[in-house]
Short mmCIF file of C-alpha atoms in Angstrom, two decimals:
data_model
loop_
_atom_site.label_atom_id
_atom_site.label_comp_id
_atom_site.label_asym_id
_atom_site.label_seq_id
_atom_site.Cartn_x
_atom_site.Cartn_y
_atom_site.Cartn_z
CA MET A 23 120.59 80.42 88.35
CA LYS A 24 119.27 79.45 91.77
CA SER A 25 116.67 76.72 92.13
CA TYR A 26 114.09 79.01 93.73
CA GLN A 27 113.20 82.51 92.60
CA VAL A 28 111.20 83.23 95.78
CA THR A 29 111.08 81.29 99.04
CA GLY A 30 108.76 82.26 101.87
CA ILE A 31 108.92 81.51 105.59
CA GLY A 32 105.75 81.85 107.65
CA ASN A 33 103.03 80.20 109.66
CA ALA A 34 102.03 76.97 107.91
CA ILE A 35 98.29 77.25 108.40
CA VAL A 36 95.54 75.33 106.65
CA ASP A 37 92.34 77.30 106.03
CA VAL A 38 89.26 75.19 106.75
CA LEU A 39 86.03 76.71 105.42
CA THR A 40 82.36 75.99 105.87
CA ARG A 41 79.12 77.90 105.37
CA MET A 42 76.95 78.48 108.43
CA GLU A 43 73.82 80.41 109.33
CA ASP A 44 74.01 83.06 112.05
CA GLU A 45 72.08 80.75 114.39
CA GLY A 46 74.78 78.11 114.02
CA LEU A 47 77.48 80.65 114.83
CA ALA A 48 75.64 81.64 117.98
CA ALA A 49 75.24 78.01 119.01
CA LEU A 50 79.00 77.50 118.71
CA GLY A 51 79.73 80.74 120.58
CA ILE A 52 81.45 82.35 117.57
CA THR A 53 81.70 86.13 117.38
CA LYS A 54 80.65 86.98 113.85
CA GLY A 55 82.99 88.86 111.54
CA VAL A 56 86.14 88.87 113.66
CA MET A 57 89.38 86.89 113.86
CA THR A 58 89.83 85.10 117.18
CA LEU A 59 92.84 83.13 118.40
CA VAL A 60 91.73 79.86 119.98
CA ASP A 61 93.41 77.17 122.08
CA GLN A 62 93.60 73.48 121.19
CA PRO A 63 90.39 72.28 122.94
CA ARG A 64 88.41 75.12 121.35
CA CYS A 65 90.01 74.33 117.99
CA GLU A 66 88.97 70.70 118.15
CA ALA A 67 85.42 71.61 119.19
CA LEU A 68 84.98 74.09 116.35
CA TYR A 69 86.56 71.75 113.81
CA ALA A 70 84.15 69.00 114.84
CA GLY A 71 81.26 71.45 114.44
CA MET A 72 82.08 72.20 110.80
CA THR A 73 80.08 70.35 108.15
CA ASP A 74 80.88 70.18 104.43
CA ARG A 75 84.40 71.40 105.13
CA SER A 76 86.76 72.49 102.39
CA GLN A 77 90.48 72.99 102.97
CA ILE A 78 93.24 74.98 101.33
CA PRO A 79 96.80 75.81 102.46
CA GLY A 80 96.75 79.32 103.89
CA GLY A 81 98.83 81.68 105.96
CA SER A 82 99.95 85.11 104.79
CA VAL A 83 103.24 84.14 103.16
CA GLY A 84 101.68 80.88 101.97
CA ASN A 85 99.11 82.90 100.02
CA THR A 86 101.87 85.08 98.56
CA ILE A 87 103.93 82.08 97.48
CA ALA A 88 100.83 80.47 95.93
CA GLY A 89 100.26 83.67 93.97
CA LEU A 90 103.85 83.64 92.76
CA GLY A 91 103.59 79.99 91.81
CA ALA A 92 100.49 80.76 89.75
CA LEU A 93 102.52 83.47 88.01
CA GLY A 94 105.01 80.82 86.96
CA LEU A 95 107.92 81.41 89.34
CA ARG A 96 109.99 78.66 90.96
CA THR A 97 108.94 78.81 94.60
CA ALA A 98 109.28 77.17 97.99
CA CYS A 99 107.33 77.60 101.22
CA ILE A 100 108.95 76.91 104.60
CA GLY A 101 106.97 76.31 107.77
CA LYS A 102 106.29 73.75 110.47
CA VAL A 103 103.56 71.10 110.31
CA ALA A 104 102.85 67.99 112.34
CA ASP A 105 102.75 64.43 111.06
CA ASP A 106 98.95 64.45 111.06
CA GLU A 107 96.20 64.44 108.44
CA ILE A 108 96.06 68.22 108.02
CA GLY A 109 99.85 68.50 107.93
CA HIS A 110 100.12 65.99 105.10
CA PHE A 111 97.25 67.73 103.31
CA ALA A 112 99.20 71.01 103.40
CA VAL A 113 102.37 69.46 101.99
CA ASP A 114 100.52 67.51 99.28
CA ALA A 115 98.32 70.46 98.26
CA LEU A 116 101.33 72.75 97.87
CA ALA A 117 103.16 70.10 95.86
CA ALA A 118 100.14 69.84 93.56
CA GLU A 119 100.53 73.57 92.90
CA GLY A 120 104.21 73.11 92.08
CA ILE A 121 105.37 74.69 95.34
CA ALA A 122 108.15 72.95 97.26
CA PHE A 123 107.70 72.43 101.01
CA PRO A 124 111.19 71.32 102.04
CA VAL A 125 110.48 70.65 105.73
CA ALA A 126 109.33 67.18 106.77
CA PRO A 127 106.25 66.95 109.04
CA VAL A 128 107.26 66.57 112.69
CA GLU A 129 106.69 63.04 113.98
CA ASN A 130 105.20 62.54 117.45
CA ALA A 131 104.62 66.27 117.71
CA ALA A 132 103.21 67.65 120.95
CA LEU A 133 101.01 70.07 118.98
CA PRO A 134 98.91 69.52 115.85
CA THR A 135 99.16 71.35 112.54
CA SER A 136 97.89 74.93 112.64
CA ARG A 137 94.53 75.77 111.12
CA CYS A 138 92.21 78.71 110.61
CA MET A 139 88.57 77.72 110.78
CA ILE A 140 86.54 80.12 108.66
CA PHE A 141 82.75 80.23 108.98
CA VAL A 142 81.12 82.02 106.04
CA SER A 143 77.69 83.51 106.74
CA PRO A 144 74.95 83.87 104.09
CA ASP A 145 75.80 87.60 103.83
CA GLY A 146 79.42 86.73 102.98
CA GLU A 147 80.82 87.75 106.36
CA ARG A 148 83.77 85.64 107.50
CA SER A 149 84.28 84.60 111.12
CA MET A 150 87.84 83.34 111.54
CA ASN A 151 89.07 81.22 114.44
CA THR A 152 92.81 80.57 114.32
CA TYR A 153 94.73 77.93 116.19
CA LEU A 154 98.48 78.51 115.81
CA GLY A 155 99.51 75.02 116.92
CA ILE A 156 102.93 73.77 115.90
CA SER A 157 103.66 76.51 113.37
CA ALA A 158 104.30 79.04 116.13
CA GLU A 159 107.13 76.82 117.45
CA PHE A 160 109.28 77.37 114.34
CA GLY A 161 112.93 77.97 115.20
CA PRO A 162 116.45 78.03 113.70
CA GLU A 163 116.68 74.23 113.80
CA ASP A 164 113.77 74.05 111.34
CA LEU A 165 115.54 76.00 108.60
CA PRO A 166 116.51 74.03 105.46
CA GLU A 167 119.72 75.98 104.98
CA ALA A 168 120.52 74.63 101.52
CA VAL A 169 117.14 75.80 100.21
CA ILE A 170 117.60 79.27 101.66
CA ARG A 171 121.05 79.62 100.10
CA ASP A 172 119.56 78.44 96.81
CA SER A 173 116.89 81.18 96.78
CA GLU A 174 117.11 84.45 94.88
CA ILE A 175 114.57 86.17 97.15
CA LEU A 176 113.58 85.24 100.71
CA PHE A 177 110.28 86.63 102.04
CA LEU A 178 109.54 86.54 105.79
CA GLU A 179 106.12 86.77 107.45
CA GLY A 180 105.93 89.14 110.41
CA TYR A 181 103.25 87.01 112.09
CA LEU A 182 105.93 84.38 112.81
CA PHE A 183 108.15 86.98 114.51
CA ASP A 184 106.37 86.53 117.85
CA LYS A 185 108.54 84.15 119.87
CA ASP A 186 112.29 84.17 120.47
CA PRO A 187 112.94 81.04 118.33
CA GLY A 188 111.08 82.64 115.42
CA LYS A 189 113.10 85.83 115.77
CA ALA A 190 116.36 83.86 115.79
CA ALA A 191 115.23 81.87 112.76
CA PHE A 192 114.46 85.04 110.79
CA LEU A 193 117.85 86.60 111.49
CA LYS A 194 119.69 83.40 110.62
CA ALA A 195 117.68 82.87 107.43
CA ALA A 196 118.14 86.44 106.23
CA ARG A 197 121.89 86.28 106.74
CA LEU A 198 122.14 82.88 105.02
CA CYS A 199 120.26 84.20 102.00
CA ARG A 200 122.19 87.45 101.75
CA ASP A 201 125.57 85.78 102.27
CA ALA A 202 124.72 83.52 99.32
CA GLY A 203 123.96 86.51 97.09
CA GLY A 204 120.17 86.57 97.53
CA ARG A 205 117.84 89.29 98.76
CA ALA A 206 115.87 89.05 102.01
CA GLY A 207 112.63 90.87 102.68
CA LEU A 208 109.90 91.13 105.28
CA SER A 209 106.16 91.69 105.54
CA LEU A 210 105.25 93.65 108.67
CA SER A 211 101.95 91.69 108.64
CA ASP A 212 99.89 93.54 111.27
CA PRO A 213 100.10 96.58 113.60
CA PHE A 214 99.45 94.22 116.52
CA CYS A 215 102.63 92.30 115.69
CA VAL A 216 104.60 95.53 115.43
CA ASP A 217 103.27 96.90 118.73
CA ARG A 218 104.27 93.70 120.56
CA HIS A 219 107.84 93.65 119.24
CA ARG A 220 108.60 97.21 118.09
CA SER A 221 112.30 97.39 118.96
CA ASP A 222 113.02 93.94 117.53
CA PHE A 223 111.13 94.75 114.34
CA ARG A 224 113.14 97.96 113.93
CA ALA A 225 116.35 95.97 114.25
CA LEU A 226 115.08 93.39 111.76
CA VAL A 227 114.21 96.09 109.20
CA ALA A 228 117.87 97.09 109.18
CA GLU A 229 118.79 93.50 108.22
CA MET A 230 116.46 93.45 105.21
CA ASP A 231 116.90 94.35 101.54
CA PHE A 232 113.22 95.31 101.35
CA VAL A 233 110.21 95.60 103.67
CA ILE A 234 106.51 95.74 102.75
CA GLY A 235 103.89 97.16 105.11
CA ASN A 236 100.72 99.20 105.11
CA GLU A 237 100.39 102.73 106.45
CA HIS A 238 99.13 101.52 109.85
CA GLU A 239 102.04 99.12 110.28
CA TRP A 240 104.67 101.73 109.38
CA ALA A 241 103.04 104.26 111.73
CA ALA A 242 103.03 101.68 114.53
CA LEU A 243 106.67 100.81 113.90
CA TYR A 244 108.08 104.34 114.16
CA GLN A 245 105.35 106.15 116.15
CA THR A 246 105.69 109.35 114.16
CA GLU A 247 103.16 112.11 113.62
CA THR A 248 103.08 111.60 109.86
CA LEU A 249 103.49 108.68 107.49
CA THR A 250 106.18 110.58 105.60
CA GLU A 251 108.31 110.76 108.74
CA ALA A 252 107.89 107.04 109.32
CA LEU A 253 108.94 106.20 105.77
CA ASP A 254 111.92 108.57 106.05
CA LEU A 255 113.11 106.64 109.09
CA ALA A 256 112.52 103.30 107.39
CA ALA A 257 114.37 104.37 104.24
CA ALA A 258 117.35 105.41 106.35
CA HIS A 259 117.74 101.81 107.53
CA CYS A 260 116.44 99.68 104.64
CA PRO A 261 117.32 100.04 100.94
CA LEU A 262 113.76 99.46 99.67
CA VAL A 263 110.58 100.37 101.56
CA VAL A 264 107.05 99.74 100.29
CA CYS A 265 103.91 101.23 101.84
CA THR A 266 100.41 100.26 100.75
CA ARG A 267 97.53 102.61 101.59
CA SER A 268 94.43 100.61 100.78
CA GLY A 269 92.52 102.53 98.07
CA GLU A 270 94.96 105.46 98.17
CA GLY A 271 97.83 103.94 96.20
CA VAL A 272 101.31 102.71 97.02
CA THR A 273 104.48 104.58 97.97
CA ILE A 274 107.87 103.02 97.21
CA ARG A 275 111.01 104.51 98.76
CA GLN A 276 114.51 103.72 97.60
CA GLY A 277 116.90 106.03 99.38
CA ALA A 278 115.88 109.60 98.58
CA THR A 279 113.78 108.48 95.61
CA SER A 280 110.03 108.18 96.14
CA ILE A 281 107.63 106.57 93.68
CA ASP A 282 103.87 106.86 94.00
CA VAL A 283 101.78 104.22 92.26
CA PRO A 284 98.08 105.14 91.94
CA VAL A 285 95.28 102.58 92.18
CA SER A 286 91.77 102.46 90.75
CA ARG A 287 89.11 102.42 93.42
CA ILE A 288 87.15 99.15 93.47
CA ALA A 289 84.28 98.24 95.77
CA PRO A 290 85.70 95.12 97.46
CA LEU A 291 83.67 91.97 97.91
CA ASP A 292 86.26 90.41 100.24
CA THR A 293 89.56 92.03 101.21
CA THR A 294 91.02 88.76 102.52
CA GLY A 295 94.46 88.25 100.97
CA ALA A 296 94.74 91.70 99.38
CA GLY A 297 98.07 92.42 101.05
CA ASP A 298 99.33 88.91 100.37
CA GLN A 299 98.59 89.19 96.66
CA PHE A 300 100.02 92.70 96.45
CA ALA A 301 103.23 91.17 97.74
CA ALA A 302 102.99 88.41 95.11
CA GLY A 303 102.64 90.88 92.27
CA PHE A 304 105.37 93.15 93.60
CA LEU A 305 107.81 90.29 94.19
CA TYR A 306 107.07 88.95 90.71
CA GLY A 307 108.21 92.30 89.38
CA LEU A 308 111.38 92.24 91.49
CA ALA A 309 112.20 88.63 90.62
CA THR A 310 111.79 89.21 86.88
CA GLY A 311 113.84 92.41 86.76
CA ARG A 312 111.07 94.99 86.33
CA ASP A 313 111.59 98.57 87.48
CA LEU A 314 110.06 99.54 90.82
CA GLU A 315 107.10 101.43 89.38
CA THR A 316 106.14 98.44 87.23
CA ALA A 317 106.56 96.10 90.21
CA GLY A 318 104.27 98.37 92.22
CA ARG A 319 101.66 98.36 89.45
CA MET A 320 101.84 94.57 89.30
CA GLY A 321 101.23 94.39 93.02
CA CYS A 322 98.20 96.67 92.74
CA ILE A 323 96.73 94.62 89.88
CA ALA A 324 97.12 91.36 91.83
CA ALA A 325 95.53 92.90 94.94
CA ALA A 326 92.66 94.36 92.90
CA GLU A 327 91.88 90.95 91.41
CA VAL A 328 91.65 89.15 94.74
CA ILE A 329 89.25 91.63 96.38
CA THR A 330 86.63 91.09 93.65
CA HIS A 331 85.72 87.61 94.93
CA PHE A 332 85.79 85.49 98.07
CA GLY A 333 89.08 83.83 98.95
CA ALA A 334 92.68 84.83 99.42
CA ARG A 335 93.96 83.60 96.05
CA PRO A 336 93.30 84.85 92.52
CA ASP A 337 90.50 83.37 90.44
CA GLU A 338 91.54 85.03 87.19
CA SER A 339 94.95 84.76 85.51
CA VAL A 340 96.96 87.63 86.93
CA LEU A 341 99.50 87.18 84.12
CA ASP A 342 96.70 87.93 81.65
CA LEU A 343 95.85 91.05 83.65
CA PHE A 344 99.50 92.13 83.46
CA ARG A 345 99.40 91.66 79.69
CA LYS A 346 96.19 93.68 79.36
CA ALA A 347 97.85 96.48 81.32
CA GLY A 348 100.85 96.41 78.96
CA LEU A 349 103.27 95.31 81.68
CA LEU A 350 104.51 92.15 79.93
#
């Protein structure tokens, strides 16, 4: 038995939230309802303008690993943080959730810890301003190789696959995990990421044991006329391909076998984290030896829970929801 059932590598971002009226957003020059990348001076100005802040470790893979930890799995989260107040908050908060963070904060770092400043309007709209900071500088030298070898499943966040050091780190980590008998997988993360690095993403897919993406990400990756064609190409290079289609269900491809998992339509209150928690439910199924259809249903249940409330992490026990659905 390995020490970690699932280990994730991604942007180590802290979500910083505050509530603000529309007039306050306008005064700070914030475009309501969109995600904007900001530089360090803008980050510091917005952070200073937030009152009654609350903080929680975030990032796409971070949210997935938190979901898996809540489901009772042995987990680790790998990323890069600075030796500053927010960096230590991230490490301590993950530890309090039982999630290992086996990378020491970087001392005397040139860049601060990454953060996403989220302004929540009275109507529930979220305006997100993300500063990537030190997390985007992650490279092969930051990999805790012993932890990766000691992981049954390694899950990589496509958002981090943006710079050459991140690309090299992903390839090295995947090979370390697989050489040690583990399985390596990838989240495509966003069509924008795929469009920027299409050829490199295609090569990375061929290195993976599984890849999870939504219909827009798969279409962007292979630029085909139909989703079926895109999934055919993906399945020819990767043993296990998962495609989410929002309220239209999930398609799982394993070689020539295709499994369609239906979903119940739910009016979402907040779709933040839906893909991250789908991944948590699906990976829980893989890690605990469930068949692919059951794993897909688990992913759909976890995603459905998180869209019924604000926030990227479940409020209700997803294990209880699995039990109610007869999956445990």
